[in-house]
Backbone as a printed PyTorch tensor [residue, N CA C, xyz], in Angstrom:
tensor([[[ 95.3980, 101.9680, 114.0190],
         [ 95.7510, 102.3550, 112.6680],
         [ 95.3240, 103.7840, 112.3760]],

        [[ 94.8240, 104.4550, 113.3800],
         [ 94.3350, 105.8060, 113.1720],
         [ 95.3890, 106.8350, 113.5550]],

        [[ 96.6740, 106.5540, 113.2110],
         [ 97.7460, 107.4780, 113.5670],
         [ 97.7370, 108.6830, 112.6330]],

        [[ 98.2050, 109.8400, 113.1330],
         [ 98.2620, 111.0160, 112.2710],
         [ 99.1690, 110.7590, 111.0750]],

        [[ 98.8570, 111.4030, 109.9540],
         [ 99.6110, 111.1740, 108.7280],
         [101.0790, 111.5270, 108.9000]],

        [[101.3850, 112.5790, 109.6240],
         [102.7840, 112.9860, 109.8030],
         [103.5900, 111.8620, 110.4400]],

        [[103.0240, 111.1720, 111.4470],
         [103.7290, 110.0680, 112.0840],
         [103.7840, 108.8580, 111.1660]],

        [[102.6970, 108.5920, 110.4550],
         [102.6450, 107.4290, 109.5840],
         [103.6170, 107.5740, 108.4250]],

        [[103.8370, 108.7840, 107.9340],
         [104.7260, 108.9760, 106.7960],
         [106.1620, 108.6430, 107.1490]],

        [[106.5250, 108.8020, 108.3900],
         [107.8940, 108.5440, 108.7910],
         [108.1680, 107.0540, 108.9670]],

        [[107.1420, 106.2120, 108.9930],
         [107.3490, 104.7860, 109.1850],
         [107.9070, 104.1660, 107.9210]],

        [[108.5530, 103.0250, 108.0990],
         [109.1200, 102.3320, 106.9500],
         [108.1740, 101.2120, 106.5390]],

        [[108.6980, 100.0510, 106.2170],
         [107.8970,  98.9370, 105.7250],
         [106.7740,  98.5570, 106.6740]],

        [[107.0250,  98.6510, 107.9730],
         [106.0270,  98.2370, 108.9450],
         [104.7120,  98.9690, 108.7270]],

        [[104.7900, 100.2310, 108.3520],
         [103.5750, 100.9850, 108.0990],
         [103.0510, 100.8050, 106.6920]],

        [[103.8260, 100.1850, 105.8230],
         [103.3990,  99.9890, 104.4490],
         [103.2600, 101.2830, 103.6800]],

        [[104.0160, 102.3180, 104.0810],
         [103.8750, 103.6130, 103.4340],
         [105.1460, 104.0460, 102.7050]],

        [[105.9130, 103.0770, 102.2240],
         [107.0890, 103.4130, 101.4060],
         [106.6400, 103.8920, 100.0390]],

        [[107.3580, 104.8520,  99.5100],
         [107.1210, 105.2940,  98.1390],
         [108.2330, 104.7030,  97.2860]],

        [[107.8560, 103.9240,  96.2950],
         [108.8290, 103.3320,  95.3850],
         [108.9700, 104.2460,  94.1800]],

        [[110.2070, 104.5260,  93.8060],
         [110.4960, 105.4660,  92.7200],
         [111.2000, 104.7420,  91.5780]],

        [[110.6480, 104.8310,  90.3910],
         [111.2930, 104.3200,  89.1890],
         [111.2480, 105.4490,  88.1640]],

        [[112.2960, 106.2790,  88.2040],
         [112.3450, 107.4820,  87.3790],
         [113.3090, 107.2840,  86.2110]],

        [[113.3660, 108.2420,  85.2640],
         [114.1370, 108.0130,  84.0340],
         [115.5880, 107.5900,  84.2710]],

        [[116.2520, 108.1990,  85.2370],
         [117.6340, 107.8030,  85.5300],
         [117.7500, 107.4730,  87.0120]],

        [[118.8080, 106.7370,  87.3270],
         [119.0420, 106.3860,  88.7310],
         [119.2540, 107.6550,  89.5580]],

        [[119.9170, 108.6300,  88.9880],
         [120.1670, 109.8920,  89.6930],
         [118.8520, 110.6160,  89.9900]],

        [[117.9050, 110.6070,  89.0230],
         [116.5870, 111.2070,  89.2590],
         [115.8940, 110.5330,  90.4390]],

        [[115.9870, 109.2120,  90.4890],
         [115.3830, 108.4640,  91.5860],
         [115.9820, 108.8210,  92.9300]],

        [[117.3120, 108.9330,  92.9670],
         [117.9870, 109.2830,  94.2170],
         [117.6350, 110.6990,  94.6690]],

        [[117.5940, 111.6310,  93.7240],
         [117.2400, 113.0140,  94.0760],
         [115.8020, 113.1090,  94.5740]],

        [[114.8820, 112.4390,  93.8770],
         [113.4760, 112.4540,  94.3040],
         [113.3400, 111.8120,  95.6840]],

        [[114.0850, 110.7340,  95.9260],
         [114.0450, 110.0750,  97.2410],
         [114.5350, 111.0280,  98.3260]],

        [[115.6170, 111.7870,  98.0520],
         [116.1210, 112.7590,  99.0290],
         [115.0660, 113.8190,  99.3380]],

        [[114.3970, 114.3170,  98.2980],
         [113.3680, 115.3470,  98.4810],
         [112.2310, 114.7960,  99.3360]],

        [[111.7770, 113.6010,  99.0230],
         [110.6510, 113.0170,  99.7620],
         [111.0490, 112.6910, 101.2000]],

        [[112.2630, 112.1930, 101.3920],
         [112.7280, 111.9030, 102.7560],
         [112.8250, 113.1890, 103.5800]],

        [[113.2530, 114.2760, 102.9410],
         [113.3300, 115.5620, 103.6350],
         [111.9440, 116.0200, 104.0860]],

        [[110.9080, 115.5640, 103.3960],
         [109.5290, 115.8900, 103.7680],
         [108.9420, 114.8640, 104.7360]],

        [[109.7690, 113.9140, 105.2100],
         [109.3210, 112.9400, 106.2040],
         [108.6860, 111.7000, 105.6290]],

        [[108.9010, 111.4400, 104.3470],
         [108.3180, 110.2470, 103.7180],
         [109.4080, 109.2110, 103.4710]],

        [[109.0650, 107.9530, 103.6230],
         [109.9970, 106.8670, 103.3230],
         [109.9790, 106.6360, 101.8210]],

        [[111.1330, 106.8130, 101.1720],
         [111.2110, 106.6790,  99.7150],
         [112.3370, 105.7230,  99.3590]],

        [[112.0810, 104.8910,  98.3570],
         [113.0670, 103.8930,  97.9290],
         [113.1920, 103.9310,  96.4110]],

        [[114.3460, 104.3870,  95.8950],
         [114.5220, 104.3900,  94.4430],
         [114.7770, 102.9720,  93.9290]],

        [[114.2570, 102.6830,  92.7500],
         [114.4780, 101.4000,  92.0760],
         [115.2250, 101.6850,  90.7820]],

        [[116.1450, 100.7990,  90.4080],
         [116.9600, 101.0630,  89.2160],
         [116.3010, 100.5680,  87.9300]],

        [[115.4050,  99.5690,  88.0430],
         [114.7220,  99.0560,  86.8510],
         [113.4420,  98.3430,  87.2700]],

        [[112.7200,  97.7870,  86.2920],
         [111.4410,  97.1490,  86.6070],
         [111.6200,  95.8880,  87.4420]],

        [[112.7490,  95.1940,  87.3250],
         [113.0050,  94.0150,  88.1620],
         [113.1650,  94.4320,  89.6340]],

        [[113.8710,  95.5350,  89.8580],
         [114.0200,  96.0490,  91.2300],
         [112.6730,  96.4970,  91.7770]],

        [[111.8390,  97.0730,  90.9200],
         [110.4970,  97.4700,  91.3420],
         [109.6860,  96.2420,  91.7410]],

        [[109.7730,  95.1830,  90.9380],
         [109.0580,  93.9280,  91.2560],
         [109.4960,  93.4010,  92.6220]],

        [[110.8140,  93.3960,  92.8700],
         [111.3260,  92.9250,  94.1660],
         [110.8280,  93.8110,  95.3060]],

        [[110.8540,  95.1260,  95.1030],
         [110.4230,  96.0540,  96.1500],
         [108.9320,  95.9020,  96.4450]],

        [[108.1400,  95.5320,  95.4440],
         [106.6920,  95.3790,  95.6330],
         [106.3220,  94.0820,  96.3370]],

        [[107.3040,  93.2590,  96.6630],
         [107.0220,  92.0470,  97.4530],
         [106.7250,  92.4000,  98.9080]],

        [[107.1320,  93.6020,  99.3160],
         [106.8140,  94.1220, 100.6510],
         [105.7650,  95.2080, 100.4810]],

        [[105.0160,  95.5140, 101.5380],
         [103.9810,  96.5470, 101.4170],
         [104.5500,  97.8900, 100.9550]],

        [[103.8070,  98.5480, 100.0840],
         [104.2150,  99.8530,  99.5770],
         [103.0420, 100.8080,  99.6810]],

        [[103.3620, 102.0810,  99.8990],
         [102.3310, 103.1010,  99.9970],
         [101.9410, 103.6620,  98.6490]],

        [[102.9190, 103.7910,  97.7530],
         [102.6600, 104.3460,  96.4210],
         [103.8540, 104.0420,  95.5340]],

        [[103.6220, 104.1840,  94.2330],
         [104.6910, 104.0260,  93.2480],
         [104.7030, 105.2800,  92.3760]],

        [[105.8780, 105.8700,  92.2320],
         [106.0510, 106.9910,  91.3040],
         [106.9610, 106.4630,  90.2060]],

        [[106.4380, 106.4490,  88.9920],
         [107.1560, 105.8260,  87.8860],
         [107.1590, 106.7390,  86.6690]],

        [[108.2760, 106.7310,  85.9540],
         [108.3920, 107.5350,  84.7440],
         [107.6450, 106.8620,  83.6010]],

        [[107.1270, 107.6870,  82.7260],
         [106.3900, 107.2010,  81.5550],
         [107.2340, 106.2110,  80.7420]],

        [[108.5190, 106.4730,  80.6060],
         [109.3860, 105.5920,  79.8330],
         [109.3900, 104.1720,  80.3900]],

        [[109.3510, 104.0400,  81.7150],
         [109.3530, 102.7130,  82.3340],
         [107.9990, 102.0320,  82.1620]],

        [[106.9270, 102.8020,  82.1030],
         [105.5990, 102.2230,  81.8710],
         [105.5980, 101.5210,  80.5170]],

        [[106.1750, 102.1670,  79.5170],
         [106.2190, 101.6020,  78.1650],
         [107.1630, 100.4040,  78.0940]],

        [[108.2300, 100.3920,  78.9020],
         [109.2660,  99.3590,  78.7870],
         [109.2690,  98.3600,  79.9370]],

        [[108.1280,  97.9100,  80.4100],
         [108.1070,  96.7960,  81.3520],
         [107.4790,  97.0470,  82.7060]],

        [[107.5460,  98.2550,  83.2250],
         [107.0000,  98.5020,  84.5600],
         [105.4800,  98.3750,  84.5740]],

        [[104.8290,  98.6460,  83.4570],
         [103.3690,  98.5200,  83.3830],
         [102.9400,  97.0880,  83.6790]],

        [[103.6720,  96.1180,  83.1170],
         [103.3400,  94.7090,  83.3650],
         [103.5310,  94.3460,  84.8370]],

        [[104.6190,  94.8470,  85.4380],
         [104.8750,  94.5990,  86.8630],
         [103.7380,  95.1800,  87.6950]],

        [[103.3720,  96.4220,  87.4150],
         [102.3130,  97.0790,  88.1830],
         [100.9580,  96.4200,  87.9420]],

        [[100.6680,  96.0450,  86.6980],
         [ 99.3930,  95.3870,  86.3990],
         [ 99.2880,  94.0590,  87.1410]],

        [[100.4020,  93.3460,  87.2430],
         [100.4430,  92.0820,  87.9790],
         [100.1190,  92.3090,  89.4630]],

        [[100.7450,  93.3230,  90.0390],
         [100.5240,  93.6430,  91.4590],
         [ 99.0830,  94.0770,  91.6830]],

        [[ 98.5680,  94.9300,  90.8050],
         [ 97.1970,  95.4290,  90.9390],
         [ 96.1930,  94.2800,  90.8200]],

        [[ 96.4360,  93.3570,  89.9030],
         [ 95.5200,  92.2250,  89.7200],
         [ 95.5230,  91.2960,  90.9260]],

        [[ 96.6640,  91.1950,  91.6050],
         [ 96.7770,  90.2690,  92.7350],
         [ 96.4060,  90.8800,  94.0820]],

        [[ 96.1650,  92.1770,  94.1320],
         [ 95.9100,  92.8090,  95.4260],
         [ 94.5150,  92.4650,  95.9430]],

        [[ 94.3500,  92.4590,  97.2680],
         [ 93.0400,  92.1640,  97.8510],
         [ 92.0180,  93.2550,  97.5220]],

        [[ 90.7620,  92.9690,  97.7900],
         [ 89.6720,  93.8810,  97.4250],
         [ 89.8000,  95.2520,  98.0830]],

        [[ 90.3480,  95.3330,  99.3010],
         [ 90.4480,  96.6180,  99.9970],
         [ 91.5600,  97.4840,  99.4250]],

        [[ 92.4780,  96.8970,  98.6700],
         [ 93.6850,  97.5810,  98.2350],
         [ 93.5420,  98.2000,  96.8500]],

        [[ 94.1260,  99.3830,  96.6930],
         [ 94.1650, 100.0700,  95.3980],
         [ 95.4470, 100.8940,  95.3680]],

        [[ 96.5610, 100.2300,  95.0570],
         [ 97.8760, 100.8580,  95.0970],
         [ 97.9200, 102.1250,  94.2510]],

        [[ 98.2150, 103.2890,  94.8710],
         [ 98.3170, 104.5260,  94.0980],
         [ 99.5830, 104.5370,  93.2340]],

        [[ 99.4220, 104.9050,  91.9760],
         [100.5440, 105.0040,  91.0390],
         [100.5400, 106.4210,  90.4650]],

        [[101.6790, 107.0970,  90.5650],
         [101.8290, 108.4230,  89.9690],
         [102.8020, 108.2610,  88.8010]],

        [[102.3370, 108.5850,  87.6170],
         [103.1750, 108.4760,  86.4270],
         [103.7060, 109.8620,  86.0890]],

        [[105.0240, 109.9570,  86.0100],
         [105.6750, 111.2060,  85.6530],
         [105.8530, 111.1760,  84.1360]],

        [[105.0490, 111.9850,  83.4420],
         [105.0230, 111.9600,  81.9790],
         [105.8840, 113.0730,  81.4020]],

        [[106.4260, 112.8030,  80.2350],
         [107.1960, 113.8220,  79.5180],
         [106.2610, 114.9210,  79.0440]],

        [[106.8080, 116.1020,  78.8860],
         [106.0280, 117.2050,  78.3400],
         [105.6040, 116.8490,  76.9220]],

        [[104.3830, 117.1580,  76.5690],
         [103.8100, 116.9030,  75.2420],
         [103.7060, 115.4160,  74.9250]],

        [[103.5150, 114.5650,  75.9400],
         [103.3040, 113.1410,  75.6910],
         [101.9490, 112.9400,  75.0540]],

        [[101.8150, 111.8430,  74.3310],
         [100.5300, 111.4910,  73.7390],
         [ 99.6440, 110.9810,  74.8730]],

        [[ 98.7770, 111.8270,  75.3730],
         [ 97.9900, 111.4880,  76.5580],
         [ 96.9940, 110.3630,  76.2990]],

        [[ 96.4940, 110.2120,  75.0970],
         [ 95.5410, 109.1210,  74.8390],
         [ 96.2460, 107.7750,  74.8800]],

        [[ 97.4490, 107.7010,  74.3220],
         [ 98.2060, 106.4500,  74.3680],
         [ 98.5640, 106.1220,  75.8150]],

        [[ 99.0020, 107.1050,  76.5590],
         [ 99.3690, 106.9040,  77.9520],
         [ 98.1440, 106.5090,  78.7750]],

        [[ 97.0090, 107.1250,  78.5080],
         [ 95.7730, 106.7840,  79.2320],
         [ 95.3960, 105.3250,  78.9890]],

        [[ 95.5630, 104.8410,  77.7610],
         [ 95.2650, 103.4290,  77.4680],
         [ 96.1940, 102.5120,  78.2510]],

        [[ 97.4780, 102.8960,  78.3430],
         [ 98.4290, 102.0850,  79.0930],
         [ 98.0800, 102.0380,  80.5770]],

        [[ 97.5060, 103.1270,  81.0900],
         [ 97.2370, 103.2320,  82.5210],
         [ 95.8700, 102.6780,  82.9270]],

        [[ 95.0210, 102.3650,  81.9560],
         [ 93.6690, 101.8810,  82.2660],
         [ 93.6680, 100.7050,  83.2350]],

        [[ 94.5700,  99.7610,  83.0400],
         [ 94.6020,  98.5610,  83.8790],
         [ 95.1200,  98.8240,  85.2880]],

        [[ 95.7800,  99.9730,  85.4790],
         [ 96.3960, 100.2370,  86.7750],
         [ 95.4250, 100.8090,  87.8020]],

        [[ 94.2780, 101.2540,  87.3770],
         [ 93.2800, 101.7430,  88.3260],
         [ 93.6140, 103.0950,  88.9110]],

        [[ 94.1850, 103.1120,  90.0970],
         [ 94.4270, 104.3370,  90.8520],
         [ 95.7030, 105.0210,  90.3690]],

        [[ 95.6960, 105.4980,  89.1300],
         [ 96.8840, 106.1240,  88.5430],
         [ 96.6010, 107.5940,  88.2470]],

        [[ 97.5990, 108.4250,  88.4890],
         [ 97.4830, 109.8390,  88.1570],
         [ 98.7430, 110.2700,  87.4170]],

        [[ 98.6310, 111.3660,  86.6960],
         [ 99.7400, 111.8630,  85.8890],
         [100.3310, 113.1290,  86.4920]],

        [[101.6390, 113.2490,  86.3790],
         [102.3710, 114.4360,  86.7950],
         [103.3260, 114.7560,  85.6530]],

        [[103.1900, 115.9360,  85.0540],
         [103.9910, 116.2700,  83.8880],
         [105.3620, 116.7920,  84.2930]],

        [[106.3860, 116.3850,  83.5150],
         [107.7520, 116.8680,  83.7300],
         [107.9780, 118.1160,  82.9110]],

        [[108.8160, 118.9870,  83.3390],
         [109.5340, 118.9450,  84.6170],
         [108.5830, 119.2630,  85.7630]],

        [[108.6560, 118.4680,  86.8020],
         [107.7530, 118.6330,  87.9490],
         [108.4260, 119.5020,  89.0020]],

        [[107.6660, 120.3950,  89.5480],
         [108.1570, 121.2150,  90.6520],
         [108.2010, 120.3400,  91.9050]],

        [[109.0860, 120.6770,  92.8080],
         [109.2360, 119.9240,  94.0500],
         [107.9080, 119.8980,  94.8040]],

        [[107.2290, 121.0310,  94.8480],
         [105.9430, 121.0970,  95.5540],
         [104.9140, 120.1630,  94.9130]],

        [[104.9190, 120.0710,  93.5900],
         [103.9720, 119.1840,  92.9070],
         [104.2970, 117.7250,  93.2100]],

        [[105.5780, 117.3730,  93.2190],
         [105.9940, 116.0040,  93.5260],
         [105.6150, 115.6150,  94.9460]],

        [[105.9300, 116.4820,  95.9160],
         [105.6180, 116.1500,  97.3090],
         [104.1110, 116.1290,  97.5410]],

        [[103.3890, 117.0130,  96.8820],
         [101.9310, 117.0220,  97.0150],
         [101.3280, 115.7430,  96.4570]],

        [[101.7880, 115.3160,  95.2850],
         [101.2900, 114.0680,  94.6880],
         [101.6230, 112.8790,  95.5850]],

        [[102.8220, 112.8750,  96.1650],
         [103.2260, 111.7800,  97.0540],
         [102.3740, 111.7570,  98.3190]],

        [[102.1640, 112.9170,  98.9250],
         [101.3320, 112.9830, 100.1370],
         [ 99.8930, 112.5380,  99.8580]],

        [[ 99.3630, 112.9700,  98.7330],
         [ 97.9980, 112.5750,  98.3660],
         [ 97.9030, 111.0680,  98.1850]],

        [[ 98.8840, 110.4920,  97.5110],
         [ 98.8960, 109.0440,  97.3050],
         [ 99.0050, 108.3100,  98.6390]],

        [[ 99.8470, 108.8120,  99.5340],
         [100.0040, 108.1570, 100.8340],
         [ 98.7550, 108.2880, 101.6990]],

        [[ 98.0740, 109.4190, 101.6150],
         [ 96.8140, 109.5660, 102.3570],
         [ 95.7880, 108.5450, 101.8720]],

        [[ 95.7190, 108.3900, 100.5650],
         [ 94.7900, 107.3960,  99.9980],
         [ 95.1590, 105.9950, 100.4830]],

        [[ 96.4530, 105.6970, 100.4960],
         [ 96.8930, 104.3650, 100.9270],
         [ 96.6220, 104.1640, 102.4150]],

        [[ 96.8290, 105.2110, 103.2110],
         [ 96.5700, 105.0900, 104.6470],
         [ 95.0850, 104.8030, 104.8910]],

        [[ 94.2110, 105.4360, 104.1320],
         [ 92.7660, 105.1600, 104.2490],
         [ 92.4750, 103.7000, 103.9080]],

        [[ 93.1750, 103.1840, 102.9130],
         [ 92.9810, 101.7810, 102.5580],
         [ 93.4110, 100.8720, 103.7020]],

        [[ 94.5340, 101.1970, 104.3560],
         [ 94.9860, 100.4020, 105.4930],
         [ 93.9880, 100.4910, 106.6500]],

        [[ 93.3710, 101.6580, 106.8350],
         [ 92.3460, 101.7890, 107.8660],
         [ 91.1370, 100.9180, 107.5260]],

        [[ 90.7560, 100.9030, 106.2610],
         [ 89.6580, 100.0510, 105.8150],
         [ 89.9920,  98.5810, 106.0530]],

        [[ 91.2360,  98.1910, 105.7420],
         [ 91.6640,  96.8100, 105.9770],
         [ 91.5350,  96.4610, 107.4620]],

        [[ 91.9710,  97.3610, 108.3390],
         [ 91.8910,  97.1170, 109.7780],
         [ 90.4330,  96.9700, 110.2200]],

        [[ 89.5500,  97.7950, 109.6730],
         [ 88.1290,  97.6850, 110.0170],
         [ 87.5450,  96.3660, 109.5210]],

        [[ 87.9220,  95.9470, 108.3330],
         [ 87.4440,  94.6610, 107.8080],
         [ 87.9490,  93.5080, 108.6710]],

        [[ 89.2050,  93.5870, 109.1110],
         [ 89.7510,  92.5490, 109.9950],
         [ 89.0190,  92.5420, 111.3330]],

        [[ 88.7070,  93.7280, 111.8710],
         [ 87.9470,  93.8100, 113.1240],
         [ 86.5610,  93.1930, 112.9620]],

        [[ 85.9080,  93.4950, 111.8400],
         [ 84.5840,  92.9000, 111.5800],
         [ 84.6600,  91.3890, 111.4690]],

        [[ 85.6940,  90.8900, 110.8130],
         [ 85.8550,  89.4410, 110.6690],
         [ 86.0880,  88.7850, 112.0320]],

        [[ 86.9130,  89.4380, 112.8760],
         [ 87.1370,  88.9160, 114.2330],
         [ 85.8330,  88.9140, 115.0350]],

        [[ 85.0640,  90.0030, 114.9350],
         [ 83.7900,  90.0920, 115.6600],
         [ 82.8300,  89.0200, 115.1680]],

        [[ 82.8010,  88.7910, 113.8550],
         [ 81.9310,  87.7490, 113.2980],
         [ 82.3440,  86.3670, 113.8140]],

        [[ 83.6430,  86.1100, 113.8790],
         [ 84.1340,  84.8270, 114.3880],
         [ 83.7690,  84.6630, 115.8650]],

        [[ 83.8810,  85.7430, 116.6330],
         [ 83.5190,  85.6780, 118.0560],
         [ 82.0200,  85.4200, 118.2230]],

        [[ 81.1900,  86.0710, 117.3970],
         [ 79.7430,  85.8260, 117.4510],
         [ 79.4030,  84.3900, 117.0730]],

        [[ 80.0680,  83.8590, 116.0590],
         [ 79.8410,  82.4620, 115.6690],
         [ 80.2250,  81.5120, 116.7970]],

        [[ 81.3600,  81.7900, 117.4440],
         [ 81.8020,  80.9500, 118.5670],
         [ 80.8140,  81.0450, 119.7250]],

        [[ 80.3130,  82.2430, 120.0140],
         [ 79.3360,  82.4090, 121.0960],
         [ 78.0380,  81.6690, 120.7630]],

        [[ 77.6050,  81.7140, 119.5160],
         [ 76.3840,  81.0020, 119.1140],
         [ 76.5850,  79.4950, 119.2390]],

        [[ 77.7690,  78.9990, 118.8670],
         [ 78.0530,  77.5600, 119.0160],
         [ 78.0270,  77.1590, 120.4870]],

        [[ 78.6610,  77.9690, 121.3520],
         [ 78.6760,  77.6590, 122.7920],
         [ 77.2570,  77.6790, 123.3580]],

        [[ 76.4320,  78.6420, 122.9220],
         [ 75.0370,  78.7160, 123.3900],
         [ 74.2700,  77.4630, 122.9560]],

        [[ 74.4270,  77.0510, 121.7080],
         [ 73.7430,  75.8580, 121.2090],
         [ 74.1830,  74.6100, 121.9800]],

        [[ 75.4810,  74.4970, 122.2530],
         [ 75.9990,  73.3610, 123.0170],
         [ 75.4310,  73.3740, 124.4340]],

        [[ 75.3430,  74.5550, 125.0500],
         [ 74.8050,  74.6630, 126.3990],
         [ 73.3320,  74.2580, 126.4340]],

        [[ 72.5580,  74.7440, 125.4740],
         [ 71.1300,  74.4010, 125.4420],
         [ 70.9470,  72.9090, 125.2150]],

        [[ 71.7580,  72.3220, 124.3350],
         [ 71.6700,  70.8740, 124.0980],
         [ 72.0200,  70.1000, 125.3660]],

        [[ 73.0580,  70.5250, 126.0580],
         [ 73.4540,  69.8470, 127.2980],
         [ 72.3740,  70.0350, 128.3670]],

        [[ 71.8240,  71.2350, 128.4780],
         [ 70.7830,  71.5140, 129.4580],
         [ 69.5570,  70.6530, 129.1960]],

        [[ 69.1690,  70.5430, 127.9230],
         [ 68.0300,  69.6950, 127.5710],
         [ 68.2810,  68.2450, 127.9610]],

        [[ 69.4820,  67.7550, 127.7190],
         [ 69.8120,  66.3740, 128.0610],
         [ 69.7970,  66.1800, 129.5720]],

        [[ 70.3830,  67.1190, 130.3070],
         [ 70.4340,  67.0100, 131.7670],
         [ 69.0410,  67.1230, 132.3880]],

        [[ 68.1570,  67.9040, 131.8080],
         [ 66.8080,  68.0130, 132.3500],
         [ 65.9720,  66.7670, 132.0410]],

        [[ 66.2200,  66.1410, 130.8870],
         [ 65.4790,  64.9190, 130.5480],
         [ 65.8350,  63.7750, 131.4640]],

        [[ 67.0930,  63.6050, 131.8050],
         [ 67.5120,  62.4750, 132.6390],
         [ 66.8460,  62.4620, 134.0120]],

        [[ 66.7960,  63.5440, 134.7920],
         [ 66.1380,  63.4760, 136.0980],
         [ 64.6080,  63.3770, 135.9790]],

        [[ 64.0270,  63.8270, 134.9060],
         [ 62.5670,  63.7550, 134.7670],
         [ 62.0780,  62.3220, 134.5750]],

        [[ 62.8550,  61.4850, 133.9670],
         [ 62.4280,  60.0830, 133.7310],
         [ 62.1970,  59.3500, 135.0460]],

        [[ 63.0930,  59.3660, 136.0430],
         [ 62.8040,  58.6650, 137.3160],
         [ 61.6370,  59.2980, 138.0670]],

        [[ 61.5150,  60.6110, 137.9860],
         [ 60.3870,  61.2620, 138.6680],
         [ 59.0840,  60.8050, 138.0440]],

        [[ 59.0400,  60.7430, 136.7350],
         [ 57.8300,  60.2880, 136.0380],
         [ 57.5080,  58.8380, 136.3990]],

        [[ 58.5500,  58.0010, 136.4610],
         [ 58.3270,  56.6030, 136.8470],
         [ 57.7990,  56.5040, 138.2660]],

        [[ 58.3600,  57.2990, 139.1760],
         [ 57.9150,  57.2630, 140.5730],
         [ 56.4550,  57.7180, 140.6940]],

        [[ 56.0640,  58.6940, 139.8860],
         [ 54.6740,  59.1710, 139.9130],
         [ 53.7460,  58.0770, 139.4030]],

        [[ 54.1660,  57.3590, 138.3870],
         [ 53.3360,  56.2760, 137.8620],
         [ 53.1860,  55.1440, 138.8840]],

        [[ 54.2580,  54.8630, 139.6250],
         [ 54.1830,  53.8080, 140.6360],
         [ 53.2230,  54.2240, 141.7490]],

        [[ 53.2620,  55.4880, 142.1380],
         [ 52.3600,  55.9590, 143.1980],
         [ 50.9420,  55.9190, 142.7220]]])
């Protein structure tokens, strides 16, 4: 799981590094997906919060969502996913906010999402790709942490199995040593 980011970004679902896009219009989503794909990232535009929910059934690297969708349903979808994710996971969410948005209201909406950052519109291409790369790097680190936790769990299971085998061997050895000692002891008593 320690592959370079450039190679990992080009992977699709298998790498869990897809960027899901839910932007103000379908055309915005398609254009942003083209820009991100040109930078070597797997991007999937979603047309509404239901499509986002379906897309989140498979591993995702990050979600880029427009502020309008946060207010109209996507927040609930994302909060559901965030609440159900395992302890190692912290899905990065980039919210594309309108210029002069009420930042306190938006901050309250984003509190439940955890790993959320804001990007103000109109966003420059460099800012969008930078935010996406940063989110994917964070997600890749999480996947590395997951792999390490799985390795530790496997090692713990192997140690438990080895301890069980050792205990069984010692118990069997004790039983086998007791059986031959009884006739020897009897023979010594007879002598």
